[in-house]
XYZ file of C-alpha atoms in Angstrom:
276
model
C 34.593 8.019 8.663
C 33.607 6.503 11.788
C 31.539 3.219 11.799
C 29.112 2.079 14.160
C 31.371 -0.030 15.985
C 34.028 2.536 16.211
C 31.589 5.247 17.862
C 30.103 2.589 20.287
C 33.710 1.682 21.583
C 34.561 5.434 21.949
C 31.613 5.894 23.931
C 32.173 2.805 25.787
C 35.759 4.248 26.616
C 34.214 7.782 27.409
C 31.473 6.256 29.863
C 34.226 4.512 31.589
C 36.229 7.815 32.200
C 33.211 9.248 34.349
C 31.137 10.930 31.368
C 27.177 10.777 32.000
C 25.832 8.510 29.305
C 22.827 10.613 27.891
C 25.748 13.010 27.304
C 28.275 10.896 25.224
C 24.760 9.344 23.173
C 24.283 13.261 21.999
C 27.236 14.280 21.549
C 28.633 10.802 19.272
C 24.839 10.928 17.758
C 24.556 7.246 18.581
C 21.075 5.630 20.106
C 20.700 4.064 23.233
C 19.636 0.864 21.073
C 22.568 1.119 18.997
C 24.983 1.127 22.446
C 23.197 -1.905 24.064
C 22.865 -3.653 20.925
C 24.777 -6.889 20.263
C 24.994 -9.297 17.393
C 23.378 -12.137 19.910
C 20.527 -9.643 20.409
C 20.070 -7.163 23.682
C 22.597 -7.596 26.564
C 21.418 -10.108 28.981
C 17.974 -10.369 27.063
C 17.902 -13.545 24.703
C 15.992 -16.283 26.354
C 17.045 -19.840 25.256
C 14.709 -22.316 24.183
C 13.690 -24.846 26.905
C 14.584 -28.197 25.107
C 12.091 -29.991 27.134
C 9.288 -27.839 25.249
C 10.906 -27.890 22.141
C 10.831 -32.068 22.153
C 7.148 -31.785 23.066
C 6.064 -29.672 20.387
C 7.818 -31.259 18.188
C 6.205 -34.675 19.139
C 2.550 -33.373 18.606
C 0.938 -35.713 15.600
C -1.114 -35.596 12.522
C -3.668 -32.904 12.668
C -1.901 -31.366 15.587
C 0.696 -29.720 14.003
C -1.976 -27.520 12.396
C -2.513 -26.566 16.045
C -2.429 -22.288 16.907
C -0.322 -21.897 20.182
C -3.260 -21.620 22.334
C -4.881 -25.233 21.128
C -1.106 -26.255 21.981
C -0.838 -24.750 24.843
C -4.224 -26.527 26.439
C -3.077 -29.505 25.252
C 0.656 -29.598 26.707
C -1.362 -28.138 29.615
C 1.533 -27.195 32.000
C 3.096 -23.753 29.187
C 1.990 -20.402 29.725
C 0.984 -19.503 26.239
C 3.178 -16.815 25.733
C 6.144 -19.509 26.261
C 4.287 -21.786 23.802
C 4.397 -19.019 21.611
C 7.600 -17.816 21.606
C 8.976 -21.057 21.112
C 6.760 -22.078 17.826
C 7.493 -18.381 16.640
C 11.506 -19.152 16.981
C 10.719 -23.161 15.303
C 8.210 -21.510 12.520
C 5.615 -23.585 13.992
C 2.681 -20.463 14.046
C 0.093 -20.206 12.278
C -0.491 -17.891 9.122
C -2.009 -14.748 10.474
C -5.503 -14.057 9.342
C -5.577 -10.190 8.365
C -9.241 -8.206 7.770
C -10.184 -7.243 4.876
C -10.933 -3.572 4.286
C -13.981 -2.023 4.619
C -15.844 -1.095 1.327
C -18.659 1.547 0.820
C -20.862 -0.144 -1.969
C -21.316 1.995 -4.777
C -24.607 3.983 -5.203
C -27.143 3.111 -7.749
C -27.096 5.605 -10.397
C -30.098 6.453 -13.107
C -28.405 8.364 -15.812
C -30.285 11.002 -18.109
C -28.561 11.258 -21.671
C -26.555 8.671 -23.526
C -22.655 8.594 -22.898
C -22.617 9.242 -19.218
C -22.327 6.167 -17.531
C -21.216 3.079 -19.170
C -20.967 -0.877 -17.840
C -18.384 -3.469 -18.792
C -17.969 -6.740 -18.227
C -16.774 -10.321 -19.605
C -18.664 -13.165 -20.036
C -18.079 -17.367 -20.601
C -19.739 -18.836 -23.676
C -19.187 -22.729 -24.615
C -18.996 -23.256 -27.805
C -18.825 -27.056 -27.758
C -15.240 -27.698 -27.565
C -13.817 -24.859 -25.442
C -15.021 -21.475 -23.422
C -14.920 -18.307 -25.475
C -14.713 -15.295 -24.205
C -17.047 -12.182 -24.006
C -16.298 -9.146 -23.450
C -19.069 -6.291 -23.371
C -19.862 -2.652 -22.995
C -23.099 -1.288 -22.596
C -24.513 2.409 -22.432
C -27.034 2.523 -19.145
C -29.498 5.013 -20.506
C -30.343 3.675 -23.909
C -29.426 0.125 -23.669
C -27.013 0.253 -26.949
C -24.576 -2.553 -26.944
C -21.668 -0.012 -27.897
C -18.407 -2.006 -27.588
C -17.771 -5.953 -27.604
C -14.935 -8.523 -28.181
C -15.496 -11.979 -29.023
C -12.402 -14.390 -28.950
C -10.648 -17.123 -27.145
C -8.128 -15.013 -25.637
C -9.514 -13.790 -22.098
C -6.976 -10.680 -21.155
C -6.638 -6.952 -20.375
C -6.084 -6.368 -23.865
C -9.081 -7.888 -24.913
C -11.101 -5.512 -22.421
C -9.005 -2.694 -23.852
C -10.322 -3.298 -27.025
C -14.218 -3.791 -26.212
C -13.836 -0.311 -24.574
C -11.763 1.261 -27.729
C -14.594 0.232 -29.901
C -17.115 1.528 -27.908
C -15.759 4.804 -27.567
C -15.194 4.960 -31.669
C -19.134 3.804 -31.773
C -20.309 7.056 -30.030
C -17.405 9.384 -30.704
C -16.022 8.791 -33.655
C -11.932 8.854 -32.154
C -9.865 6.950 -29.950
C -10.611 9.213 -26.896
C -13.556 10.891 -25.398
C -13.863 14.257 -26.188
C -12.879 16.951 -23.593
C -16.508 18.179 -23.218
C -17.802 14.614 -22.288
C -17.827 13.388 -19.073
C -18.183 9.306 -19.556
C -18.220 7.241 -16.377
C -17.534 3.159 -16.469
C -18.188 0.770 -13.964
C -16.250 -2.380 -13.924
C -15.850 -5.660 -11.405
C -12.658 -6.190 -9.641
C -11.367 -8.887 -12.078
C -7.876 -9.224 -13.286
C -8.557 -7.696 -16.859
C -10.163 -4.300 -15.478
C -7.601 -3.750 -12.166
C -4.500 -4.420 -14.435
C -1.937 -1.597 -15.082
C -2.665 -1.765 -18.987
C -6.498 -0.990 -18.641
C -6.354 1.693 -15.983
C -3.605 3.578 -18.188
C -5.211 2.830 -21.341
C -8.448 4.360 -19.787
C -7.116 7.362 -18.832
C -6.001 7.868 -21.942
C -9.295 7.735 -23.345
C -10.459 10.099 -20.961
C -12.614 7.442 -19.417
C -13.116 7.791 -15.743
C -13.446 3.963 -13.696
C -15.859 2.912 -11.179
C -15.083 0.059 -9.176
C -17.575 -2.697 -8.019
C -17.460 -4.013 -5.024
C -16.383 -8.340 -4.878
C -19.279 -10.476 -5.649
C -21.558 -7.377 -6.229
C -23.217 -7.700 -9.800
C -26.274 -5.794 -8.293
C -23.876 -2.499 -8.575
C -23.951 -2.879 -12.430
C -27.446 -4.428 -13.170
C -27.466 -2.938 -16.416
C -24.329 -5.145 -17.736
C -25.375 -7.991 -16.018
C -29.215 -7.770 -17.011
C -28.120 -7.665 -20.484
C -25.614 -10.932 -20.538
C -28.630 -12.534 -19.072
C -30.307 -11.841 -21.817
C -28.343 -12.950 -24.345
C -27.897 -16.296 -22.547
C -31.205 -17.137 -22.543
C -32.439 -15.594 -26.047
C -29.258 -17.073 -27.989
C -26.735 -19.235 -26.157
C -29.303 -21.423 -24.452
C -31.282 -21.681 -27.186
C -28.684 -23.116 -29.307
C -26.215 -26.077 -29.477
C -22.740 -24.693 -30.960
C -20.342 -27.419 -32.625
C -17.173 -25.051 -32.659
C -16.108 -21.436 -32.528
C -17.613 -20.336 -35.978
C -20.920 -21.212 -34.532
C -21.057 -19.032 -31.276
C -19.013 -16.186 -33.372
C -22.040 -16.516 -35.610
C -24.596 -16.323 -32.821
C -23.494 -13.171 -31.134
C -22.984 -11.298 -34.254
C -26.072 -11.992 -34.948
C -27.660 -11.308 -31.713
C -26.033 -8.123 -31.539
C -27.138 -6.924 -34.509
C -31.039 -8.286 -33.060
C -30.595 -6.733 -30.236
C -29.574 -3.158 -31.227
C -31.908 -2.582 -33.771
C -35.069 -4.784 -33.359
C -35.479 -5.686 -29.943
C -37.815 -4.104 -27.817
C -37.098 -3.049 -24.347
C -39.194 -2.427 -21.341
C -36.989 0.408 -19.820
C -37.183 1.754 -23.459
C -41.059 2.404 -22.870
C -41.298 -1.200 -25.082
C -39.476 0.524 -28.012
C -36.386 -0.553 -29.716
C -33.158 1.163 -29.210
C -33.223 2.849 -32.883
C -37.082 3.925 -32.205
C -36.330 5.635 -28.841
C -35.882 9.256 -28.482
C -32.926 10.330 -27.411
């Protein structure tokens, strides 16, 4: 088998000879690149570096350095930019290129109509005077429940996976959604909800995701209305000394919050009192 080299010194030989060169590239399947290039670069092409330029840039100071070619262009004054730039490209002098971010549609707000259609989930920071624990919640949007939760000091995917697995054994009774249910979950971008374990672990529940946007809690006001609750009718309120303490205070929340406390968008009923 012919290499590279051997095909591009036959067609050298066959150019020579008198053969048209468009015909020789077809007929040895080589590309006009491939014949002109070399290992210094294109024939006749390479540009050296102007050492006079090269001493200059090199002698900018301080804060300079963090100069883009332009700024050092202005301030060498006598460099075309494009020679500026070539030569900080070649001495890994340019600056970090600044790429734009993608543009995001922002989620609709959604009212659902029956329970077990759209679900929220989040995590949450609670001190419990030593150390942050770690919250993680999901909520049903049309009747409020608290359905799924985990409360540890371990803040990772599997600890989301587990809020959601209890949440789905709350209202179904299994450790997937039935086929005839259609259960939709919005979710923030953070690490525990975009990893590879949740997403597949999801799916296996049969629970389809809904992305939030970054720094948009206003596109799942029902998770985020009800952490604010709880902050201010049981963490604030109280002044933990250790782990047993805020363990103590959520369970006991929850068990408040599902059964006795009233809610406005309930028509100022509890969750147990309204009709489903």
């Amino acid at each position: 088998m012919v290499g590279r080299r051997g095909l591009k010194g036959r067609a050298k030989t066959l150019i020579s000879e008198g053969a048209k060169r468009n015909t020789v590239f077809t007929a040895l399947g080589i590309s006009k690149s491939s014949y002109y290039y070399t290992e210094q670069g294109y024939d006749g092409r390479k540009k050296l570096l102007d050492p006079e330029l090269v001493q200059e840039i090199n002698s900018l100071k301080k804060y300079e350095r963090a100069y883009g070619y332009r700024k050092v262009a202005t301030k060498l004054g006598r460099y075309n930019r494009k020679k500026v730039y070539r030569h900080m490209k070649i001495m890994g002098r340019t600056q970090p290129r600044r790429y734009k971010k993608k543009q995001r549609t922002h989620l609709p707000a959604v009212c659902p109509i029956r329970s077990n259609v759209r679900w929220e989930a989040d995590l949450t920071y609670v001190f419990d005077g030593t150390q942050n624990t770690y919250l993680f919640a999901v909520i049903d949007c049309f009747d409020k429940e608290l359905i799924g939760d985990q409360h540890g000091l371990r803040c990772r995917a599997g600890e989301a996976v587990e809020s959601v697995r209890r949440a789905v054994w709350r209202r179904f009774g299994s450790d997937r959604v039935p086929d005839d249910e259609h259960v939709t979950m919005r979710v923030d971008q953070g690490t525990q909800y975009v990893s590879k374990k949740f997403r597949e672990e999801m799916r296996r529940m049969g629970i389809r995701i809904e992305y939030c946007g970054i720094n948009c809690p206003n596109e799942k006001p029902y998770i985020e209305s009800f952490f604010s609750q709880y902050k201010r009718e049981e963490v604030y309120r109280n002044e933990y000394r250790c782990f047993g303490d805020a363990a103590y205070g959520w369970q006991d929340y929850k068990d408040w919050y599902n059964t006795e406390r009233i809610h406005q968008g309930l028509c100022w009923k509890t969750i147990v009192a309204f009709p489903l």
